[in-house]
Amino acid sequence: MIKKANTVQSGEKRIRMLIAGYPGIGKSTLALSAPKPLHIDIDFGIDRIEPRYRKDYIQPTSYEEILGDLTPENTADYDTLVFDTGGKLISLMSRWAIAQNPKYGQTDGSLSLKGYGVVGREFVRLMDYCFYELKKHIVFVFHATEEKDGDNTRLRIKVEGQTKNNVWEPMDLGGFVEMMGNDRTIGFSNCERYFAKGTRGIHGIYKIPALSPEKPNDFLTKLFAEYNKKSADEIAADEELKRKYDAAMATAREAIGAIVNAETANAAAATIANIDHALTSYTEVKDMWQEKTKSLGLIYDKATKSYKDPEAANGNV
Amino acid sequence: MATYKITHSLLTSWLYAMKENPFEDTTTESSAYDDFLRALRREPSEPNEAMQAGIDFENAITDYLAGKESCVPDNWLNAVSVIAEHIRGARLQVDLRKVISVNGFQILLHGKLDALRSGTIHDIKHSKTYDRGKYFNSTQHPMYFALCEAAEQFTYEVSNGSDVWTETYRRDETRSIVPIISEFLKYLQMSGMIETYRKYWIVA
């Protein structure tokens, strides 16, 4: 079924999110505030979560076990899959990869360069399976580690090798959990301290409300709803801009495409001047125009404010 | 009033020299500092291996977009096709200039956008190593946002030839290029190099 462009991403979109922070800051509890979560407790850390915030869980000891558990039937009652932690998942995947082919590992048990490639691709495949086939929200919990960069100390997710970059690619949101005074916060904007990921109007630092017996653990459930609301609003706002941009570019392409000499360039100039621009259409059209007039060798006469053919400009006509 | 050109490359060269030489001791010889002096004097230099790989990688993407897939080296094909799809339909190599005033100087900003489409600037990077956030302190996206006022986003399309990573910056989270240029001009004045800059970078 063909859908209109503005309806592609509207409605309740499933969200892929990464949460990073120091151990003990409450990442797992935060992750379990997502809608109807299944806790994939690879870290075996459920006992560190207050009993009232615990959710249904599995504690896999191998990657094969995860694949076996995450079937459509087994996950039918859940809206979110919480992988806790992503680093441990990568470790299980690494063992799985090396078992598939010893060339993916090194003598010390770590991954070879090829092995990192295989694990990176498997991570993306698992994400795609959970997102597109199981149709779940996905939350990955990662421990954060500090890295020195000149005078700055930066927070990074704790994963080995190239995988630390690859895991970010499919994410819709990625936030670092930190304490600011007495408040727990999650930051989605890039800053000197960390490089996060915010999209669809979810940017900046959000304060995570303190939990108490009276307050439900629902921060991510509300955040996902806000994401979808902002997403819908943004699409509506963008629709008009995009429509104007597409119209401007289409008009320009047609007018510039018809230019074959100075006469047609001068005729097209009037059309181009009347274009109602949006986004970067003005700069793009100007670039198209310059490319075309240059390719034809047309000369702009400032006095008459019009183009001349190269022969006419040289006095040959 | 004379106008002087500034490019993102010149600023990068300066910032790199300062980072390598944090005490700004101009008597200390360092490769980065020498490179900056060469850039300041606009001395032509042969591209090094990394620069050449970057040029070749960009050309491979252009070839792919032009339907010349057979010109793309096999080991780059996957990464090239991913980035090519990200920028398909964009204007390529958009040359932009803009005059601004900084510290009493009339400055011509100049840059060439790898790709521009629908409010987003794309810049292609070939890099052997990559860490997320690598370009946070780059002067490129602040400079290009200043050059293209209608652009809302800047995306670095980074690849080592096999993997592709994207790093996106929004205009509202990007620092202005003006204070950086201001610091650069102050440095040139304090270090006695302002005349060298005037000599080699005057455009009008």
Tab-separated table of C-alpha atoms in Angstrom, chain A residues 168-303:
chain	number	residue	atom	x	y	z
A	168	TRP	CA	24.291	4.178	18.076
A	169	GLU	CA	23.374	4.156	14.396
A	170	PRO	CA	19.856	2.672	14.576
A	171	MET	CA	18.873	4.470	17.806
A	172	ASP	CA	16.122	7.102	17.849
A	173	LEU	CA	17.213	8.362	21.246
A	174	GLY	CA	20.348	8.016	23.320
A	175	GLY	CA	20.790	9.650	26.687
A	176	PHE	CA	23.366	9.799	29.444
A	177	VAL	CA	22.070	9.524	33.021
A	178	GLU	CA	23.917	11.718	35.498
A	179	MET	CA	23.401	13.286	38.907
A	180	MET	CA	23.031	17.071	38.898
A	181	GLY	CA	22.965	18.113	42.524
A	182	ASN	CA	20.318	15.877	44.072
A	183	ASP	CA	18.515	15.314	40.806
A	184	ARG	CA	18.903	12.434	38.445
A	185	THR	CA	18.910	13.644	34.864
A	186	ILE	CA	19.139	12.247	31.378
A	187	GLY	CA	20.721	14.341	28.635
A	188	PHE	CA	19.907	13.930	24.957
A	189	SER	CA	21.952	16.807	23.495
A	190	ASN	CA	25.591	16.801	22.466
A	191	CYS	CA	27.903	18.585	24.856
A	192	GLU	CA	31.538	18.638	25.960
A	193	ARG	CA	30.855	15.801	28.393
A	194	TYR	CA	29.127	13.303	26.123
A	195	PHE	CA	27.755	12.798	22.661
A	196	ALA	CA	24.120	11.780	22.930
A	197	LYS	CA	21.289	11.475	20.462
A	198	GLY	CA	18.049	13.406	20.439
A	199	THR	CA	15.523	13.425	17.649
A	200	ARG	CA	11.969	14.556	17.040
A	201	GLY	CA	12.042	17.403	19.527
A	202	ILE	CA	13.525	15.356	22.385
A	203	HIS	CA	16.629	17.414	23.156
A	204	GLY	CA	18.407	18.861	26.156
A	205	ILE	CA	18.444	17.586	29.713
A	206	TYR	CA	15.404	15.990	31.315
A	207	LYS	CA	15.023	15.683	35.060
A	208	ILE	CA	14.024	12.154	36.094
A	209	PRO	CA	11.406	12.404	38.848
A	210	ALA	CA	12.358	10.790	42.165
A	211	LEU	CA	10.489	7.551	42.714
A	212	SER	CA	8.312	6.897	45.734
A	213	PRO	CA	5.663	4.285	46.584
A	214	GLU	CA	2.934	6.692	45.410
A	215	LYS	CA	4.566	7.496	42.089
A	216	PRO	CA	4.512	5.001	39.236
A	217	ASN	CA	7.780	4.242	37.449
A	218	ASP	CA	6.634	5.583	34.099
A	219	PHE	CA	9.240	8.127	32.944
A	220	LEU	CA	10.026	6.395	29.643
A	221	THR	CA	6.371	5.600	28.982
A	222	LYS	CA	5.658	9.339	29.164
A	223	LEU	CA	8.800	10.189	27.203
A	224	PHE	CA	7.820	7.814	24.394
A	225	ALA	CA	4.354	9.379	24.300
A	226	GLU	CA	5.978	12.836	24.152
A	227	TYR	CA	8.254	11.623	21.363
A	228	ASN	CA	5.292	10.459	19.319
A	229	LYS	CA	3.322	13.635	20.035
A	230	LYS	CA	6.254	15.865	19.056
A	231	SER	CA	6.912	13.666	16.071
A	232	ALA	CA	3.338	14.140	14.861
A	233	ASP	CA	3.533	17.910	15.476
A	234	GLU	CA	6.881	18.130	13.704
A	235	ILE	CA	5.586	16.193	10.714
A	236	ALA	CA	2.617	18.527	10.471
A	237	ALA	CA	4.895	21.586	10.651
A	238	ASP	CA	7.421	20.099	8.237
A	239	GLU	CA	4.763	19.098	5.765
A	240	GLU	CA	4.126	22.659	4.620
A	241	LEU	CA	7.855	23.443	4.443
A	242	LYS	CA	8.569	20.257	2.540
A	243	ARG	CA	5.700	20.920	0.146
A	244	LYS	CA	7.023	24.436	-0.549
A	245	TYR	CA	10.578	23.097	-0.912
A	246	ASP	CA	9.520	20.365	-3.351
A	247	ALA	CA	7.439	22.848	-5.358
A	248	ALA	CA	10.348	25.333	-5.483
A	249	MET	CA	12.800	22.675	-6.627
A	250	ALA	CA	10.385	21.265	-9.220
A	251	THR	CA	9.724	24.732	-10.681
A	252	ALA	CA	13.441	25.498	-10.764
A	253	ARG	CA	14.365	22.170	-12.365
A	254	GLU	CA	11.824	22.706	-15.123
A	255	ALA	CA	12.822	26.330	-15.762
A	256	ILE	CA	16.570	25.678	-15.657
A	257	GLY	CA	16.188	22.491	-17.679
A	258	ALA	CA	14.653	24.551	-20.496
A	259	ILE	CA	17.635	26.918	-20.754
A	260	VAL	CA	19.578	26.448	-23.994
A	261	ASN	CA	20.799	29.999	-24.673
A	262	ALA	CA	20.691	33.575	-23.349
A	263	GLU	CA	17.116	34.135	-24.518
A	264	THR	CA	15.756	31.111	-22.656
A	265	ALA	CA	17.927	31.967	-19.629
A	266	ASN	CA	16.428	35.459	-19.483
A	267	ALA	CA	12.957	33.980	-19.771
A	268	ALA	CA	13.703	31.473	-17.017
A	269	ALA	CA	15.146	34.178	-14.763
A	270	ALA	CA	11.692	35.681	-14.273
A	271	THR	CA	10.281	32.305	-13.239
A	272	ILE	CA	13.174	31.668	-10.876
A	273	ALA	CA	12.861	35.107	-9.289
A	274	ASN	CA	9.249	34.422	-8.383
A	275	ILE	CA	9.852	31.129	-6.629
A	276	ASP	CA	8.584	30.948	-3.078
A	277	HIS	CA	11.527	29.334	-1.284
A	278	ALA	CA	11.676	27.000	1.700
A	279	LEU	CA	14.464	25.224	3.585
A	280	THR	CA	17.620	25.400	1.444
A	281	SER	CA	15.874	25.673	-1.923
A	282	TYR	CA	17.227	29.204	-2.540
A	283	THR	CA	20.860	28.078	-2.224
A	284	GLU	CA	20.246	24.898	-4.214
A	285	VAL	CA	18.453	26.718	-7.036
A	286	LYS	CA	21.186	29.363	-7.175
A	287	ASP	CA	23.759	26.597	-7.488
A	288	MET	CA	21.760	24.880	-10.255
A	289	TRP	CA	21.423	28.192	-12.068
A	290	GLN	CA	25.117	28.986	-11.886
A	291	GLU	CA	26.046	25.527	-13.106
A	292	LYS	CA	23.728	25.785	-16.115
A	293	THR	CA	24.643	29.322	-17.217
A	294	LYS	CA	28.328	28.527	-16.772
A	295	SER	CA	28.045	25.329	-18.799
A	296	LEU	CA	26.505	27.323	-21.664
A	297	GLY	CA	29.106	30.071	-21.322
A	298	LEU	CA	26.415	32.730	-20.879
A	299	ILE	CA	27.635	36.150	-19.854
A	300	TYR	CA	25.691	38.282	-17.386
A	301	ASP	CA	25.491	41.932	-18.396
A	302	LYS	CA	25.090	44.006	-15.256
A	303	ALA	CA	23.977	47.075	-17.216
